[in-house]
Amino acid sequence: MKTNLFDLSLDELKTFVKELGEPAFRGKQIFEWMYRGAESFDDMTNIPKSLREKLSEKSFLGGMTISEKYLSKIDETRKYLLQLNDGNFIETVLMKYEYGCTVCVSSQVGCRMGCKFCASTVNGWVRNLTPGEIIGQILCVQKDLGQRISNVVMMGIGEPFDNFENVLRSIQLMNSPDGLGIGQRHISVSTCGLADRIRTLAKMKLQITLLISLHAPNDERRSQIMPINNRFGIDELMSACDFYIKETGRRISFEYTLISGVNDTLEEADMLASLIKGKLCHVNLIPVNKVEESGFSKSSKARIEEFKARLEKHGVVATIRREMGSDINAACGQLRNKKSKQ
Ligand code: SAH
């Protein structure tokens, strides 16, 4: 098995070259080439040919290629279908904001969480992505765009906390000043609510932003649309969130997808407010995006505004998430591990 060099930290890369019988400083040189966008070992002109040959015997770079690229006509969003070394596909999205470029990365090929409104889980789970495959998405987009990526959101295909170790490693790699150099506060991770992992993360006291996909204010409704709720109910989830806030001092974002006739009554807004009142948090309302298999539809614009106003009346800060790239199926919950019908 060849090693994907993007799975390695700088120190590990130094050890890797030492094991090939070379001095450690070569590791640093290779690392710099990798993050400057070298595509092959032959691009690394200050590395002796003999080492380049050894490297290509034992390792490879990146492990993914752009298979398709879709450009939104409504905004500057781009969606990439990337093919991994083993033939599997994932999707990655680039969003442009006035403050910089954000990449939405996938953490798994497929997903096994089974949320009823989400396209990423329709074909089930295939495998976890390696840390190198997670950051490889950022590098791929950065290169294609020719602009630095300043923010990362782990909100693509997969449940990040179902691939916890690799996701944590990928955050360290993103964070590395010699590598991508993306600050923790510019990294966001969204989870459907694996409460045990939220607690583990809390103890690490990272400065990343945590988002919780809540989507319903009580167990009965949440279990109907999110099977994970049968494993970690709302009480357990809320107490893990309290613990996270206490340990990190960071504000949590609760994501609430508004689905017409499912979770969008004003009584549900009241329940949601009383559930999270007093927490250091804010609510991100997401009008549900179309996923053919789900049959769900968006709440009306008026209802979304009423729902938001109702939360605000209770003193809860709420925003409505801007839809991006919905014409290319690049919006929340629309990513899949196969070619999408446009
Ligand atoms: N598995 C993680 C990461 C996915 S993030 C999680 O569940 O948080 C994507 C966000 O979009 C989540 O909040 C998810 O619940 C939400 N989402 C999924 N399907 C959607 C849809 N059809 N419309 C709007 N949001 C959706």
Tab-separated table of C-alpha atoms and ligand atoms in Angstrom:
chain	number	residue	atom	x	y	z
A	1	MET	CA	0.000	0.000	0.000
A	2	LYS	CA	1.383	3.374	-1.003
A	3	THR	CA	1.163	6.262	1.471
A	4	ASN	CA	-0.766	9.405	0.565
A	5	LEU	CA	1.736	12.041	1.670
A	6	PHE	CA	-1.157	14.389	2.441
A	7	ASP	CA	-2.117	12.036	5.276
A	8	LEU	CA	1.131	13.002	7.033
A	9	SER	CA	2.028	15.931	9.259
A	10	LEU	CA	5.360	17.680	8.691
A	11	ASP	CA	7.007	15.640	11.458
A	12	GLU	CA	5.630	12.403	10.086
A	13	LEU	CA	6.866	13.291	6.628
A	14	LYS	CA	10.338	13.915	8.034
A	15	THR	CA	10.235	10.460	9.640
A	16	PHE	CA	8.988	8.988	6.374
A	17	VAL	CA	11.984	10.326	4.413
A	18	LYS	CA	14.386	9.286	7.171
A	19	GLU	CA	13.054	5.764	6.796
A	20	LEU	CA	13.905	6.027	3.116
A	21	GLY	CA	17.462	6.748	4.216
A	22	GLU	CA	17.355	10.485	3.548
A	23	PRO	CA	17.954	13.497	5.793
A	24	ALA	CA	14.919	14.983	7.564
A	25	PHE	CA	15.230	18.404	5.885
A	26	ARG	CA	14.110	16.771	2.651
A	27	GLY	CA	10.780	16.166	4.400
A	28	LYS	CA	10.371	19.890	4.933
A	29	GLN	CA	11.212	20.608	1.282
A	30	ILE	CA	8.699	18.041	0.062
A	31	PHE	CA	6.053	19.408	2.437
A	32	GLU	CA	6.549	22.897	1.014
A	33	TRP	CA	6.208	21.645	-2.554
A	34	MET	CA	3.021	19.760	-1.687
A	35	TYR	CA	1.308	22.799	-0.248
A	36	ARG	CA	2.530	25.024	-3.062
A	37	GLY	CA	0.578	22.782	-5.402
A	38	ALA	CA	3.171	20.403	-6.880
A	39	GLU	CA	1.313	17.744	-8.837
A	40	SER	CA	4.016	15.164	-9.124
A	41	PHE	CA	7.364	14.352	-7.562
A	42	ASP	CA	9.032	15.481	-10.775
A	43	ASP	CA	7.898	19.047	-10.081
A	44	MET	CA	10.079	19.001	-6.946
A	45	THR	CA	13.199	20.245	-8.656
A	46	ASN	CA	15.392	20.608	-5.556
A	47	ILE	CA	14.815	16.984	-4.570
A	48	PRO	CA	17.409	14.534	-5.954
A	49	LYS	CA	16.130	12.247	-8.675
A	50	SER	CA	16.951	9.123	-6.656
A	51	LEU	CA	14.706	10.316	-3.807
A	52	ARG	CA	11.938	11.271	-6.225
A	53	GLU	CA	12.061	7.718	-7.558
A	54	LYS	CA	11.914	6.222	-4.075
A	55	LEU	CA	9.006	8.508	-3.246
A	56	SER	CA	6.964	7.423	-6.213
A	57	GLU	CA	7.569	3.787	-5.359
A	58	LYS	CA	6.312	4.196	-1.801
A	59	SER	CA	3.873	7.081	-1.913
A	60	PHE	CA	1.561	9.330	-3.912
A	61	LEU	CA	0.219	12.871	-3.738
A	62	GLY	CA	-3.395	13.802	-3.102
A	63	GLY	CA	-5.297	10.892	-4.477
A	64	MET	CA	-8.130	12.664	-6.274
A	65	THR	CA	-8.925	14.292	-9.580
A	66	ILE	CA	-11.642	16.676	-10.707
A	67	SER	CA	-14.126	14.613	-12.667
A	68	GLU	CA	-16.793	17.292	-13.231
A	69	LYS	CA	-17.178	20.930	-12.363
A	70	TYR	CA	-20.517	22.725	-12.177
A	71	LEU	CA	-20.752	26.521	-12.109
A	72	SER	CA	-23.833	28.183	-10.645
A	73	LYS	CA	-25.575	30.788	-12.772
A	74	ILE	CA	-27.157	32.464	-9.747
A	75	ASP	CA	-24.043	33.093	-7.675
A	76	GLU	CA	-20.361	32.250	-7.845
A	77	THR	CA	-20.786	28.857	-6.227
A	78	ARG	CA	-18.951	25.941	-7.819
A	79	LYS	CA	-19.509	22.276	-7.213
A	80	TYR	CA	-16.836	19.690	-7.915
A	81	LEU	CA	-17.336	15.989	-8.448
A	82	LEU	CA	-14.022	14.490	-7.368
A	83	GLN	CA	-12.882	10.987	-8.132
A	84	LEU	CA	-10.808	9.269	-5.471
A	85	ASN	CA	-7.977	6.818	-6.138
A	86	ASP	CA	-10.203	3.799	-5.580
A	87	GLY	CA	-12.798	5.043	-8.093
A	88	ASN	CA	-15.296	6.406	-5.551
A	89	PHE	CA	-16.772	9.869	-5.974
A	90	ILE	CA	-17.378	12.702	-3.539
A	91	GLU	CA	-18.633	16.250	-3.937
A	92	THR	CA	-17.048	19.469	-2.696
A	93	VAL	CA	-18.445	22.982	-2.929
A	94	LEU	CA	-16.769	26.362	-3.219
A	95	MET	CA	-18.652	29.420	-1.987
A	96	LYS	CA	-17.461	32.972	-2.453
A	97	TYR	CA	-18.230	35.554	0.175
A	98	GLU	CA	-17.041	39.123	0.466
A	99	TYR	CA	-14.658	38.046	3.245
A	100	GLY	CA	-13.071	35.204	1.298
A	101	CYS	CA	-13.456	31.773	-0.226
A	102	THR	CA	-15.039	28.935	1.724
A	103	VAL	CA	-14.838	25.279	0.821
A	104	CYS	CA	-17.480	22.841	1.999
A	105	VAL	CA	-15.738	19.480	2.326
A	106	SER	CA	-17.026	15.916	2.545
A	107	SER	CA	-15.860	13.618	5.330
A	108	GLN	CA	-17.136	10.248	4.083
A	109	VAL	CA	-18.109	8.539	0.851
A	110	GLY	CA	-21.863	8.418	1.491
A	111	CYS	CA	-23.417	8.548	4.944
A	112	ARG	CA	-25.161	6.117	7.276
A	113	MET	CA	-27.070	8.583	9.430
A	114	GLY	CA	-30.281	8.265	7.407
A	115	CYS	CA	-31.698	11.793	7.865
A	116	LYS	CA	-34.929	11.798	5.879
A	117	PHE	CA	-34.363	15.120	4.125
A	118	CYS	CA	-30.751	14.647	3.002
A	119	ALA	CA	-29.434	13.365	-0.353
A	120	SER	CA	-26.027	12.353	1.009
A	121	THR	CA	-27.453	9.354	2.834
A	122	VAL	CA	-29.734	8.023	0.075
A	123	ASN	CA	-27.155	5.518	-1.215
A	124	GLY	CA	-25.817	4.610	2.211
A	125	TRP	CA	-22.263	4.649	3.500
A	126	VAL	CA	-19.294	3.360	1.506
A	127	ARG	CA	-16.187	4.340	3.477
A	128	ASN	CA	-14.491	7.012	5.558
A	129	LEU	CA	-12.220	9.573	3.931
A	130	THR	CA	-8.617	9.710	5.097
A	131	PRO	CA	-7.268	12.987	6.532
A	132	GLY	CA	-5.353	13.519	3.286
A	133	GLU	CA	-8.535	13.071	1.256
A	134	ILE	CA	-10.286	15.645	3.399
A	135	ILE	CA	-7.616	18.316	2.966
A	136	GLY	CA	-7.024	17.174	-0.626
A	137	GLN	CA	-10.442	18.635	-1.455
A	138	ILE	CA	-9.317	22.060	-0.252
A	139	LEU	CA	-6.103	21.868	-2.247
A	140	CYS	CA	-7.926	20.740	-5.383
A	141	VAL	CA	-10.357	23.652	-5.237
A	142	GLN	CA	-7.647	26.155	-4.298
A	143	LYS	CA	-5.612	25.117	-7.289
A	144	ASP	CA	-8.520	25.166	-9.709
A	145	LEU	CA	-9.606	28.580	-8.495
A	146	GLY	CA	-6.145	30.106	-8.247
A	147	GLN	CA	-7.167	31.825	-5.025
A	148	ARG	CA	-6.432	31.079	-1.382
A	149	ILE	CA	-9.110	29.258	0.581
A	150	SER	CA	-9.610	31.081	3.867
A	151	ASN	CA	-12.478	29.122	5.438
A	152	VAL	CA	-13.521	25.500	5.635
A	153	VAL	CA	-16.886	24.060	6.606
A	154	MET	CA	-17.243	20.322	7.161
A	155	MET	CA	-20.757	20.187	5.905
A	156	GLY	CA	-20.429	18.141	2.759
A	157	ILE	CA	-21.215	14.450	2.383
A	158	GLY	CA	-20.929	12.351	5.526
A	159	GLU	CA	-21.151	12.718	9.285
A	160	PRO	CA	-17.815	14.147	10.481
A	161	PHE	CA	-18.173	12.650	13.969
A	162	ASP	CA	-18.746	9.212	12.459
A	163	ASN	CA	-15.172	9.556	11.116
A	164	PHE	CA	-13.923	11.323	14.212
A	165	GLU	CA	-10.198	10.552	14.265
A	166	ASN	CA	-9.579	11.323	10.614
A	167	VAL	CA	-11.599	14.515	10.847
A	168	LEU	CA	-9.591	15.667	13.868
A	169	ARG	CA	-6.353	14.894	12.085
A	170	SER	CA	-7.521	16.786	9.032
A	171	ILE	CA	-8.247	19.811	11.229
A	172	GLN	CA	-4.698	19.660	12.582
A	173	LEU	CA	-3.368	19.471	9.029
A	174	MET	CA	-5.518	22.415	7.862
A	175	ASN	CA	-4.288	24.322	10.857
A	176	SER	CA	-0.595	23.631	10.290
A	177	PRO	CA	1.225	26.928	9.609
A	178	ASP	CA	3.614	25.184	7.197
A	179	GLY	CA	0.670	23.660	5.334
A	180	LEU	CA	-2.676	25.263	4.590
A	181	GLY	CA	-2.428	27.644	7.532
A	182	ILE	CA	-6.165	27.932	8.102
A	183	GLY	CA	-6.913	29.199	11.618
A	184	GLN	CA	-9.210	27.166	13.880
A	185	ARG	CA	-11.724	29.978	13.994
A	186	HIS	CA	-12.040	29.659	10.233
A	187	ILE	CA	-12.991	25.997	10.466
A	188	SER	CA	-16.561	24.854	11.163
A	189	VAL	CA	-17.794	21.333	11.793
A	190	SER	CA	-21.430	20.278	11.670
A	191	THR	CA	-22.813	17.158	13.330
A	192	CYS	CA	-26.215	15.499	13.403
A	193	GLY	CA	-25.672	15.035	17.140
A	194	LEU	CA	-23.260	12.311	18.253
A	195	ALA	CA	-23.311	13.494	21.854
A	196	ASP	CA	-20.404	11.338	23.052
A	197	ARG	CA	-18.091	12.812	20.414
A	198	ILE	CA	-19.253	16.342	21.191
A	199	ARG	CA	-18.050	15.760	24.748
A	200	THR	CA	-14.702	14.375	23.580
A	201	LEU	CA	-14.218	17.356	21.293
A	202	ALA	CA	-15.135	19.749	24.095
A	203	LYS	CA	-12.290	18.422	26.230
A	204	MET	CA	-9.820	19.222	23.443
A	205	LYS	CA	-10.739	22.890	23.754
A	206	LEU	CA	-10.289	23.715	20.084
A	207	GLN	CA	-11.390	27.106	18.809
A	208	ILE	CA	-13.328	25.737	15.834
A	209	THR	CA	-17.031	26.487	15.333
A	210	LEU	CA	-19.447	23.683	16.153
A	211	LEU	CA	-22.806	23.434	14.439
A	212	ILE	CA	-25.537	21.071	15.570
A	213	SER	CA	-28.152	19.834	13.116
A	214	LEU	CA	-31.182	19.992	15.388
A	215	HIS	CA	-34.130	20.329	12.976
A	216	ALA	CA	-36.849	19.541	15.543
A	217	PRO	CA	-37.584	20.756	19.067
A	218	ASN	CA	-38.740	17.458	20.622
A	219	ASP	CA	-37.793	13.780	20.555
A	220	GLU	CA	-40.920	12.574	18.834
A	221	ARG	CA	-40.539	14.778	15.785
A	222	ARG	CA	-36.750	14.591	15.696
A	223	SER	CA	-36.747	10.789	15.723
A	224	GLN	CA	-39.117	10.787	12.766
A	225	ILE	CA	-36.725	12.724	10.578
A	226	MET	CA	-33.329	11.925	12.153
A	227	PRO	CA	-32.733	8.303	13.220
A	228	ILE	CA	-29.649	9.350	15.268
A	229	ASN	CA	-32.120	10.762	17.787
A	230	ASN	CA	-32.949	7.208	18.851
A	231	ARG	CA	-29.342	6.820	19.983
A	232	PHE	CA	-28.822	10.254	21.502
A	233	GLY	CA	-32.058	11.936	22.495
A	234	ILE	CA	-32.506	15.667	22.790
A	235	ASP	CA	-31.764	15.818	26.550
A	236	GLU	CA	-28.464	14.042	26.085
A	237	LEU	CA	-27.621	16.231	23.087
A	238	MET	CA	-28.427	19.446	24.949
A	239	SER	CA	-26.336	18.471	27.938
A	240	ALA	CA	-23.391	17.668	25.625
A	241	CYS	CA	-23.855	21.115	24.055
A	242	ASP	CA	-23.826	22.772	27.497
A	243	PHE	CA	-20.633	20.912	28.288
A	244	TYR	CA	-19.085	22.039	24.978
A	245	ILE	CA	-19.929	25.674	25.653
A	246	LYS	CA	-18.610	25.450	29.211
A	247	GLU	CA	-15.328	23.831	28.184
A	248	THR	CA	-14.557	25.934	25.101
A	249	GLY	CA	-16.361	29.225	25.717
A	250	ARG	CA	-17.433	29.013	22.080
A	251	ARG	CA	-20.906	29.815	20.780
A	252	ILE	CA	-22.772	26.905	19.190
A	253	SER	CA	-24.919	27.228	16.069
A	254	PHE	CA	-28.086	25.183	15.906
A	255	GLU	CA	-29.171	24.415	12.372
A	256	TYR	CA	-32.887	24.109	11.870
A	257	THR	CA	-34.133	23.099	8.417
A	258	LEU	CA	-37.636	24.380	7.840
A	259	ILE	CA	-39.815	21.754	6.173
A	260	SER	CA	-43.374	22.657	5.306
A	261	GLY	CA	-45.881	20.895	7.563
A	262	VAL	CA	-43.185	18.918	9.384
A	263	ASN	CA	-41.386	21.206	11.846
A	264	ASP	CA	-42.402	24.764	11.027
A	265	THR	CA	-45.331	25.729	13.281
A	266	LEU	CA	-45.023	28.673	15.644
A	267	GLU	CA	-45.591	26.275	18.567
A	268	GLU	CA	-42.466	24.493	17.403
A	269	ALA	CA	-40.636	27.830	17.360
A	270	ASP	CA	-41.759	28.327	20.988
A	271	MET	CA	-40.548	24.847	21.928
A	272	LEU	CA	-37.237	25.423	20.187
A	273	ALA	CA	-36.752	28.707	22.027
A	274	SER	CA	-37.404	27.161	25.414
A	275	LEU	CA	-35.072	24.271	24.624
A	276	ILE	CA	-32.057	26.482	23.903
A	277	LYS	CA	-32.841	29.638	25.853
A	278	GLY	CA	-29.957	30.869	27.969
A	279	LYS	CA	-27.332	28.949	26.011
A	280	LEU	CA	-24.467	30.718	24.265
A	281	CYS	CA	-25.868	29.914	20.841
A	282	HIS	CA	-27.592	31.078	17.743
A	283	VAL	CA	-30.036	29.480	15.320
A	284	ASN	CA	-29.445	29.126	11.621
A	285	LEU	CA	-32.717	28.557	9.784
A	286	ILE	CA	-32.349	26.658	6.501
A	287	PRO	CA	-35.269	26.519	4.052
A	288	VAL	CA	-35.184	22.823	3.084
A	289	ASN	CA	-33.545	22.215	-0.281
A	290	LYS	CA	-35.085	19.928	-2.813
A	291	VAL	CA	-34.063	16.287	-2.657
A	292	GLU	CA	-36.088	14.169	-5.055
A	293	GLU	CA	-36.318	11.103	-2.844
A	294	SER	CA	-37.584	12.962	0.240
A	295	GLY	CA	-40.729	14.583	-1.065
A	296	PHE	CA	-40.326	17.420	1.453
A	297	SER	CA	-40.918	21.014	0.509
A	298	LYS	CA	-39.816	24.373	1.831
A	299	SER	CA	-41.884	26.408	4.235
A	300	SER	CA	-43.268	29.582	2.666
A	301	LYS	CA	-41.165	32.758	2.837
A	302	ALA	CA	-43.785	34.261	5.149
A	303	ARG	CA	-43.624	31.277	7.509
A	304	ILE	CA	-39.851	31.353	7.615
A	305	GLU	CA	-39.959	35.036	8.608
A	306	GLU	CA	-42.662	34.370	11.226
A	307	PHE	CA	-40.672	31.489	12.658
A	308	LYS	CA	-37.599	33.695	12.920
A	309	ALA	CA	-39.556	36.563	14.491
A	310	ARG	CA	-41.035	34.165	17.030
A	311	LEU	CA	-37.600	32.974	18.085
A	312	GLU	CA	-36.429	36.573	18.361
A	313	LYS	CA	-39.414	37.429	20.513
A	314	HIS	CA	-38.063	34.856	22.973
A	315	GLY	CA	-34.626	36.476	22.837
A	316	VAL	CA	-33.075	33.816	20.591
A	317	VAL	CA	-30.738	35.116	17.877
A	318	ALA	CA	-31.656	33.619	14.506
A	319	THR	CA	-30.502	34.045	10.919
A	320	ILE	CA	-31.817	32.606	7.679
A	321	ARG	CA	-29.124	30.780	5.731
A	322	ARG	CA	-28.578	32.135	2.262
A	323	GLU	CA	-29.135	29.433	-0.362
A	324	MET	CA	-26.135	29.042	-2.597
A	325	GLY	CA	-25.733	27.044	-5.755
A	326	SER	CA	-29.175	25.469	-5.615
A	327	ASP	CA	-29.330	25.435	-9.444
A	328	ILE	CA	-26.413	22.996	-9.494
A	329	ASN	CA	-27.621	20.904	-6.537
A	330	ALA	CA	-24.795	22.324	-4.449
A	331	ALA	CA	-26.893	23.562	-1.532
A	332	CYS	CA	-27.149	21.981	1.948
A	333	GLY	CA	-28.236	18.388	1.843
A	334	GLN	CA	-27.987	18.057	-1.936
A	335	LEU	CA	-24.530	16.470	-2.234
A	336	ARG	CA	-24.144	12.863	-3.298
A	337	ASN	CA	-21.429	10.334	-3.965
A	338	LYS	CA	-22.380	10.007	-7.619
A	339	LYS	CA	-22.942	12.176	-10.622
A	340	SER	CA	-26.004	14.310	-10.017
A	341	LYS	CA	-28.701	15.010	-12.530
A	342	GLN	CA	-28.516	18.718	-13.266
B	1	SAH	N1	-23.723	15.184	8.806
B	1	SAH	C1	-23.455	16.520	9.252
B	1	SAH	C2	-22.909	17.348	8.145
B	1	SAH	C3	-23.907	17.721	7.066
B	1	SAH	S1	-24.016	19.409	7.128
B	1	SAH	C4	-24.714	17.105	9.879
B	1	SAH	O1	-25.730	16.434	9.834
B	1	SAH	O2	-24.657	18.171	10.471
B	1	SAH	C5	-25.295	19.798	6.133
B	1	SAH	C6	-26.401	20.537	6.842
B	1	SAH	O3	-27.477	20.605	5.905
B	1	SAH	C7	-26.932	19.805	8.047
B	1	SAH	O4	-27.431	20.684	9.000
B	1	SAH	C8	-28.047	19.015	7.438
B	1	SAH	O5	-28.966	18.580	8.387
B	1	SAH	C9	-28.619	20.022	6.481
B	1	SAH	N2	-29.438	19.448	5.420
B	1	SAH	C10	-29.474	18.161	5.015
B	1	SAH	N3	-30.364	18.020	4.015
B	1	SAH	C11	-30.887	19.232	3.778
B	1	SAH	C12	-31.834	19.735	2.863
B	1	SAH	N4	-32.414	18.935	1.985
B	1	SAH	N5	-32.109	21.043	2.894
B	1	SAH	C13	-31.499	21.872	3.776
B	1	SAH	N6	-30.593	21.455	4.663
B	1	SAH	C14	-30.300	20.150	4.678
